[in-house]
mmCIF file of C-alpha atoms in Angstrom:
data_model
loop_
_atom_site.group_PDB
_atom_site.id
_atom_site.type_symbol
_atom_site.label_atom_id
_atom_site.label_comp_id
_atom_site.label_asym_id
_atom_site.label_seq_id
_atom_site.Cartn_x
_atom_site.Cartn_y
_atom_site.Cartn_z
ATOM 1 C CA UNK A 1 -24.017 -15.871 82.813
ATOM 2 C CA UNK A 2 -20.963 -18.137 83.711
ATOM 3 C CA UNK A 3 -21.222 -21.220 85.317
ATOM 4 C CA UNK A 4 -18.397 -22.276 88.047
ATOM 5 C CA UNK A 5 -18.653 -25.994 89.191
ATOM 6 C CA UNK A 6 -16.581 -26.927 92.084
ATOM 7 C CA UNK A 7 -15.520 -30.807 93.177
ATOM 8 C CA UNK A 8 -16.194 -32.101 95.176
ATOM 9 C CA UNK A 9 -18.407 -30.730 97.252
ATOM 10 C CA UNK A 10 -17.435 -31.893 100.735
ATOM 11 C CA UNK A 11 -13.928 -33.473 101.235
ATOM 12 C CA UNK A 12 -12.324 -35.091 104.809
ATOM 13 C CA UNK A 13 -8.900 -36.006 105.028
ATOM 14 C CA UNK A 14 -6.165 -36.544 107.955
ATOM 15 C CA UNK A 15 -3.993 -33.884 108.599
ATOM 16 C CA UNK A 16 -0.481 -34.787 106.252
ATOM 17 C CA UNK A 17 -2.819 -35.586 103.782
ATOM 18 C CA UNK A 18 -2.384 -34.262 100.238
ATOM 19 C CA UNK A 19 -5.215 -32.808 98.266
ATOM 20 C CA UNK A 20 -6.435 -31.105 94.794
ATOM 21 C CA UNK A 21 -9.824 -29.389 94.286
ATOM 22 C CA UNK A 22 -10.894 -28.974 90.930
ATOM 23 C CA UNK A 23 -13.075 -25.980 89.610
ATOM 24 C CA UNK A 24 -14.685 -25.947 85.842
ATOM 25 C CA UNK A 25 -15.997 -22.657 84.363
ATOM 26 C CA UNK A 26 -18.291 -22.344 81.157
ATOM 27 C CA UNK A 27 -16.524 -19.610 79.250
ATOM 28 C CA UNK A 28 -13.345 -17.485 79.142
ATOM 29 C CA UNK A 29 -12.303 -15.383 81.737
ATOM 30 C CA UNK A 30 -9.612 -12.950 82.551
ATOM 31 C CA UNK A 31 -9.866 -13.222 86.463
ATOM 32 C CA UNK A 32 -9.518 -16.301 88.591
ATOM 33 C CA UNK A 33 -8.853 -16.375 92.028
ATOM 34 C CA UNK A 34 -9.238 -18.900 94.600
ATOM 35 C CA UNK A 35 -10.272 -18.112 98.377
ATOM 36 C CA UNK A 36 -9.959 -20.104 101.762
ATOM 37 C CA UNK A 37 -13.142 -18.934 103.992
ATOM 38 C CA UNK A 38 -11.699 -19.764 107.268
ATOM 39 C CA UNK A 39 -14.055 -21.341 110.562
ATOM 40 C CA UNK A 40 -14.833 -17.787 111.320
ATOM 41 C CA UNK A 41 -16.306 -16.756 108.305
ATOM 42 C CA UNK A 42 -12.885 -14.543 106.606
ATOM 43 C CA UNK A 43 -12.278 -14.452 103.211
ATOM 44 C CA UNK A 44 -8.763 -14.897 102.317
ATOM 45 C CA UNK A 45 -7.013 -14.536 98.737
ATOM 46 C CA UNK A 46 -5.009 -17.927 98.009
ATOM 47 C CA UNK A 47 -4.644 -16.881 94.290
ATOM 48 C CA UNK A 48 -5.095 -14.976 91.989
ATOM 49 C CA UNK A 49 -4.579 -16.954 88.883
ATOM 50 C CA UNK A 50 -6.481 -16.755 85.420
ATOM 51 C CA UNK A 51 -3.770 -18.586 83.758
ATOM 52 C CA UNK A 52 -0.522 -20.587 84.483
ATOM 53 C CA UNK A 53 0.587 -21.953 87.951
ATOM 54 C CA UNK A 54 1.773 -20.381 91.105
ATOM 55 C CA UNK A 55 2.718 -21.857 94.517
ATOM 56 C CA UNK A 56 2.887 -20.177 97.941
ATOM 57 C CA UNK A 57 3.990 -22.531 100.442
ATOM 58 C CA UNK A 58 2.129 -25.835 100.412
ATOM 59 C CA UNK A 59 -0.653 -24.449 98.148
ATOM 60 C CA UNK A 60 -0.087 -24.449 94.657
ATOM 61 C CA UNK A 61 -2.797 -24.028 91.614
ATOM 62 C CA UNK A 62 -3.107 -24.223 88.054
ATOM 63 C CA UNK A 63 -5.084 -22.519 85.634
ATOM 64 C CA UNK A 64 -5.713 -24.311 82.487
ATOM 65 C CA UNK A 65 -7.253 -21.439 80.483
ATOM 66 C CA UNK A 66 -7.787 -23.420 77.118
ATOM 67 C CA UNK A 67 -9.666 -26.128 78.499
ATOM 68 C CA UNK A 68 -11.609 -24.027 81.571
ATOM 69 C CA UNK A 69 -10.701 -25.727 84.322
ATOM 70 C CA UNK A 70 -8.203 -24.870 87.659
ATOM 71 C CA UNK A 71 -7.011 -27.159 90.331
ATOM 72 C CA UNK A 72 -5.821 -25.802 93.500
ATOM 73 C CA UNK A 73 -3.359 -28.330 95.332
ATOM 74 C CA UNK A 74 -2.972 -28.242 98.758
ATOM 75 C CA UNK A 75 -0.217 -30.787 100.331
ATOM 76 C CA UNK A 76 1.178 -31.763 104.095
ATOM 77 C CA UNK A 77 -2.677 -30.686 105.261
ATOM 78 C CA UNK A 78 -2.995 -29.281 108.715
ATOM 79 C CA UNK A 79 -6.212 -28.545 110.972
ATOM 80 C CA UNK A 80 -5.766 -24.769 110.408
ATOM 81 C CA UNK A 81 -6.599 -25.907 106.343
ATOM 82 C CA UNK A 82 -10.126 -26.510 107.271
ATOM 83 C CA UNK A 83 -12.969 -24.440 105.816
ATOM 84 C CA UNK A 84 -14.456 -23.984 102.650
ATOM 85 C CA UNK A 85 -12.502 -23.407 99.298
ATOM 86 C CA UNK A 86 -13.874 -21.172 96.867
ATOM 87 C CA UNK A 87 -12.901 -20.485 93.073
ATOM 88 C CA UNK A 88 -14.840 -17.320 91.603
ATOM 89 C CA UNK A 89 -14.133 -16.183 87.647
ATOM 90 C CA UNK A 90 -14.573 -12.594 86.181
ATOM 91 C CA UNK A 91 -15.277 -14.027 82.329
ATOM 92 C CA UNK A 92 -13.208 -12.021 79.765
ATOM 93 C CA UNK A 93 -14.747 -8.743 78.262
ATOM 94 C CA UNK A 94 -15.675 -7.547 81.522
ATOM 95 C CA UNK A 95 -12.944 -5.160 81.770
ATOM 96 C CA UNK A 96 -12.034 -6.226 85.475
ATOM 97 C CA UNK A 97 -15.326 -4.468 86.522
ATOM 98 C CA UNK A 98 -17.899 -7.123 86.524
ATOM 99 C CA UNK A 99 -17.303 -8.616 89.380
ATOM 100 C CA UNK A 100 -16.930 -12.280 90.380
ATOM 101 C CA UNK A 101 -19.351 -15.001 90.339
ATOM 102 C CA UNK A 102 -18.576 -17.820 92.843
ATOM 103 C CA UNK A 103 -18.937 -21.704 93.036
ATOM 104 C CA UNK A 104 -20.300 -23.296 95.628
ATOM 105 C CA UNK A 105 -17.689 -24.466 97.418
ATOM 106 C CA UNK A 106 -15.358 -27.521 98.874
ATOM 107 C CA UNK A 107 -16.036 -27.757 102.032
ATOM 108 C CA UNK A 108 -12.412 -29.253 103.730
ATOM 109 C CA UNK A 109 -12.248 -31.224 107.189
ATOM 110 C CA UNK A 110 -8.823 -31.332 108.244
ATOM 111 C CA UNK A 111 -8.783 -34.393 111.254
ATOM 112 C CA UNK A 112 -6.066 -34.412 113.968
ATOM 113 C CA UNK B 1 -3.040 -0.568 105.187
ATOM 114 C CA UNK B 2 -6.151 -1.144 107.188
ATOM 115 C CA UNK B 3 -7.223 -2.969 103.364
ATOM 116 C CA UNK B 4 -10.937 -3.383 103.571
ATOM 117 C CA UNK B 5 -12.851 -2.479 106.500
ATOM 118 C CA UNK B 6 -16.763 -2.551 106.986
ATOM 119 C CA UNK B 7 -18.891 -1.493 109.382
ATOM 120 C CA UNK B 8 -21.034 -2.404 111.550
ATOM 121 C CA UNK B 9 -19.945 -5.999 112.276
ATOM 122 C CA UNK B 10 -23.423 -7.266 113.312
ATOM 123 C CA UNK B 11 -26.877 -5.844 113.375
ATOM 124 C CA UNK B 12 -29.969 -7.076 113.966
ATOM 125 C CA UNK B 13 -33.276 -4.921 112.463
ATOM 126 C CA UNK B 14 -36.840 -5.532 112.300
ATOM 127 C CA UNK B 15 -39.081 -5.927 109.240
ATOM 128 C CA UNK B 16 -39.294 -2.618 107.363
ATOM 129 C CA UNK B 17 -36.536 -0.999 108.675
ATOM 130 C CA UNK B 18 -33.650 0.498 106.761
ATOM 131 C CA UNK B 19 -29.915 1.003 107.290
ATOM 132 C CA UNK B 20 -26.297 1.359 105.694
ATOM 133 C CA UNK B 21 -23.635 -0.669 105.997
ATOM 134 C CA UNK B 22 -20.656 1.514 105.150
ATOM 135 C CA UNK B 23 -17.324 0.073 103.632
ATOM 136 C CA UNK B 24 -14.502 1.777 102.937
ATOM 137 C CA UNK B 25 -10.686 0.718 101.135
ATOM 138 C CA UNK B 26 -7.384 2.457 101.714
ATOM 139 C CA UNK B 27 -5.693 1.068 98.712
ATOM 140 C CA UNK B 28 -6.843 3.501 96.111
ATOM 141 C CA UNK B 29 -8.672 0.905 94.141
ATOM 142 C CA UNK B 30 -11.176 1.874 91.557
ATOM 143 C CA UNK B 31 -13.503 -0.557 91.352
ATOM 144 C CA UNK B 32 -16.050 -1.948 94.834
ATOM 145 C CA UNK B 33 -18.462 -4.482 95.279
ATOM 146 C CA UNK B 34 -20.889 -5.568 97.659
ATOM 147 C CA UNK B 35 -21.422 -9.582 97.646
ATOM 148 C CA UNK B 36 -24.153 -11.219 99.765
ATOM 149 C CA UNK B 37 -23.224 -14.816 100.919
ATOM 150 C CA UNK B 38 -26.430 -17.729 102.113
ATOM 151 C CA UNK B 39 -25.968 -20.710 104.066
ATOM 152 C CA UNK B 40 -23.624 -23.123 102.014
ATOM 153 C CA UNK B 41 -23.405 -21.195 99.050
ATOM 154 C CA UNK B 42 -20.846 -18.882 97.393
ATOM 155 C CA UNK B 43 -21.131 -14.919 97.020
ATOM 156 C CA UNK B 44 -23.407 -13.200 95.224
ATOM 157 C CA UNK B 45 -22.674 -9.975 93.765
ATOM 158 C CA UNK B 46 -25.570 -7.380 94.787
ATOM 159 C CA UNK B 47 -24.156 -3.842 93.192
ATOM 160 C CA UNK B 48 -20.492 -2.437 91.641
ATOM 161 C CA UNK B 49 -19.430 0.950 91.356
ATOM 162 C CA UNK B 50 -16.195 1.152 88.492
ATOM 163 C CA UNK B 51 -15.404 4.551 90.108
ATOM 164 C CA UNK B 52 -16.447 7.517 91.686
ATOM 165 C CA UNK B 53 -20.162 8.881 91.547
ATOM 166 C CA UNK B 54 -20.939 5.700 89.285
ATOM 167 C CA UNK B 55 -22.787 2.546 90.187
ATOM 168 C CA UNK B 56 -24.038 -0.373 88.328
ATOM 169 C CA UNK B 57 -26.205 -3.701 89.023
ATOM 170 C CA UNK B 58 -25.277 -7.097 89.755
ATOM 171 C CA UNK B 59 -27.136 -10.748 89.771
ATOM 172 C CA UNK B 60 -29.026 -9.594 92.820
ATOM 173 C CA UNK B 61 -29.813 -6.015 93.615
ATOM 174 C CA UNK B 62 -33.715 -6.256 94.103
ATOM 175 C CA UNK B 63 -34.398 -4.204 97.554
ATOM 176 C CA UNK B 64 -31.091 -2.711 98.001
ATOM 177 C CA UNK B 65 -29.515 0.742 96.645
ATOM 178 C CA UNK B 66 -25.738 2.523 96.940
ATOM 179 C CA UNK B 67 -23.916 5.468 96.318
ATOM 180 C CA UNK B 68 -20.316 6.004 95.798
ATOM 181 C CA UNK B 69 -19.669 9.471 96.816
ATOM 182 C CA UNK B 70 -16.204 9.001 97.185
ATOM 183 C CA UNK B 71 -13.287 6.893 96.305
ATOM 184 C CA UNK B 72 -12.777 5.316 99.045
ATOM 185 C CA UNK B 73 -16.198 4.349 100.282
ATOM 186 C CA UNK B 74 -19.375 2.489 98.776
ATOM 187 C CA UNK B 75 -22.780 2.299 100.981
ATOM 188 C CA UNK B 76 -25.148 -0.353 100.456
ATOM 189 C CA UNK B 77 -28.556 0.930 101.830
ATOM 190 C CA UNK B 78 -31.816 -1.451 102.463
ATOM 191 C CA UNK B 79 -34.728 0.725 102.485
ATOM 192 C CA UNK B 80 -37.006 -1.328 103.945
ATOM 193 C CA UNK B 81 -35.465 -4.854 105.182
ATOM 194 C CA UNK B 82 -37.316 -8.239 104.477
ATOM 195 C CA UNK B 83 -36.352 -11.634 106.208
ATOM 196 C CA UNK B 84 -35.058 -12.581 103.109
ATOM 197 C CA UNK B 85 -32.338 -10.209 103.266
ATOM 198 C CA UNK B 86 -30.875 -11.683 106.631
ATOM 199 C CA UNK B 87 -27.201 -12.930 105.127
ATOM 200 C CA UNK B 88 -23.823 -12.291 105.738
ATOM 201 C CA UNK B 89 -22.860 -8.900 103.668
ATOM 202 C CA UNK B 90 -18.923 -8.497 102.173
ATOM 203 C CA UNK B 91 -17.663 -5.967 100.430
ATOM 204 C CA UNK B 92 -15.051 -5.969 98.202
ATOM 205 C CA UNK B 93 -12.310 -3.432 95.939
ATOM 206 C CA UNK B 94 -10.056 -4.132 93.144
ATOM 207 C CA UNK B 95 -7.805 -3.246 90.161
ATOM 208 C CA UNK B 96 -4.073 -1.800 90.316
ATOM 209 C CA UNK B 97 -1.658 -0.815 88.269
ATOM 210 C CA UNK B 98 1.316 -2.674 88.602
ATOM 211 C CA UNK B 99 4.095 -2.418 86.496
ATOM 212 C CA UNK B 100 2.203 -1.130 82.809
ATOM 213 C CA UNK B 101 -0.059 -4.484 83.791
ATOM 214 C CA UNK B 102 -3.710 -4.545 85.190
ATOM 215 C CA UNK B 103 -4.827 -6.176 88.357
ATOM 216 C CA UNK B 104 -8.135 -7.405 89.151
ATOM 217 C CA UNK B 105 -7.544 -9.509 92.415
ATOM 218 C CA UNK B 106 -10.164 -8.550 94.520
ATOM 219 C CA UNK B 107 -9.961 -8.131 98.568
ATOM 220 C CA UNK B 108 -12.728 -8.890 100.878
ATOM 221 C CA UNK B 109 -13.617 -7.457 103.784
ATOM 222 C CA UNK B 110 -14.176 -9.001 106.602
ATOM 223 C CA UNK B 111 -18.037 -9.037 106.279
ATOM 224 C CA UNK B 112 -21.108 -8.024 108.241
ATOM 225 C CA UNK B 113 -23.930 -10.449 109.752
ATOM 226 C CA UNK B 114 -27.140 -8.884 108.975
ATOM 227 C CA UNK B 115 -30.172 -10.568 110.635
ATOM 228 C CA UNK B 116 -34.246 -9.522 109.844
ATOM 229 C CA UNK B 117 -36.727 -10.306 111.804
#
């Protein structure tokens, strides 16, 4: 199946801190979406992004579909941006129906 | 929109008893998934329906069954639970229709803590 690697693994930073996690995949994919799981254990949709870039406030990410890699930028950090980020691929061919297969995980530590 | 709601929130059941979790979607989508998620790691994906009355299997569905009766709902049944199952349980719906272009963003909900003993 697809491999999703996600760096790094743990990351700490002072709130107004700026910050990009990075997350490879192993083959093509026509879904990619990246997902904050907040302190209390909610999944939340950042983006939904298998190609191009898109920004929503102080998040931002890229998709780099040629080369299999996506970078989720998060800038001006605040406490509430702790918790763990999470990209997750549907590889192409699927149809939209295979469902999504999930990296690990950057764990983010926001500090007052 | 309620989105995706699941139910119960929390359960606790003994070894070799069985239950449903029940989750249901208000946004018409075909396609639901149920996702299992262990300590520090990302989701799993357990069992997917692509529509009504049809089901199919994911990367782990050993000791678990469902049934999409209708649209809106998907069950996720453990006949007879094993310690190993204790995780948190999230299920999840997806594709639209949205201007002549498909949509596969998929929407969580917001989980269930499942705990054998």
């Amino acid at each position: 199946g697809i491999q999703v690697e996600q760096s790094p693994p743990d990351l700490i930073l002072q709130e107004g801190a700026n910050s990009t996690l990075r997350c490879n995949f192993s083959d093509s994919v026509n879904n990619l979406q990246w997902f904050h799981q907040n302190p209390w254990g909610q999944l939340i949709n950042l983006f939904y992004i298998p190609s191009g870039t898109k920004q929503n406030g102080r998040l931002s990410a890229t998709t780099v579909a040629t080369e299999r890699y996506s970078l989720l930028y998060i800038s001006s950090s605040q406490t509430t941006d702790s918790g763990v980020y999470f990209c997750a691929v549907e590889r192409s061919g699927g149809g939209g129906a295979d469902g999504l297969t999930f990296g690990k995980g950057t764990h983010l530590i926001i500090q007052p | 929109n309620a989105g995706v709601t699941q139910t119960p929130k929390f359960r606790v059941l003994k070894t070799g008893q069985s239950m449903t979790l029940l989750c249901a979607q208000d946004m018409n989508h075909e396609y639901m998934y149920w996702y299992r998620q262990d300590p520090g790691m990302g989701l799993r994906l357990i069992h997917y329906s692509v529509g009504e009355g049809t089901t199919a299997k994911g990367e782990v569905p050993d000791g678990y069954n469902v049934s999409r009766l209708k649209k809106q709902n998907f069950l996720l049944g453990l006949e007879s639970a094993a310690p190993s199952q204790t995780s948190v349980y999230f299920c999840a719906s997806s594709y639209s229709l949205a201007g002549g272009k498909e949509v596969y963003t998929q929407y969580f909900g917001p989980g269930t803590r499942l705990t054998v003993l």
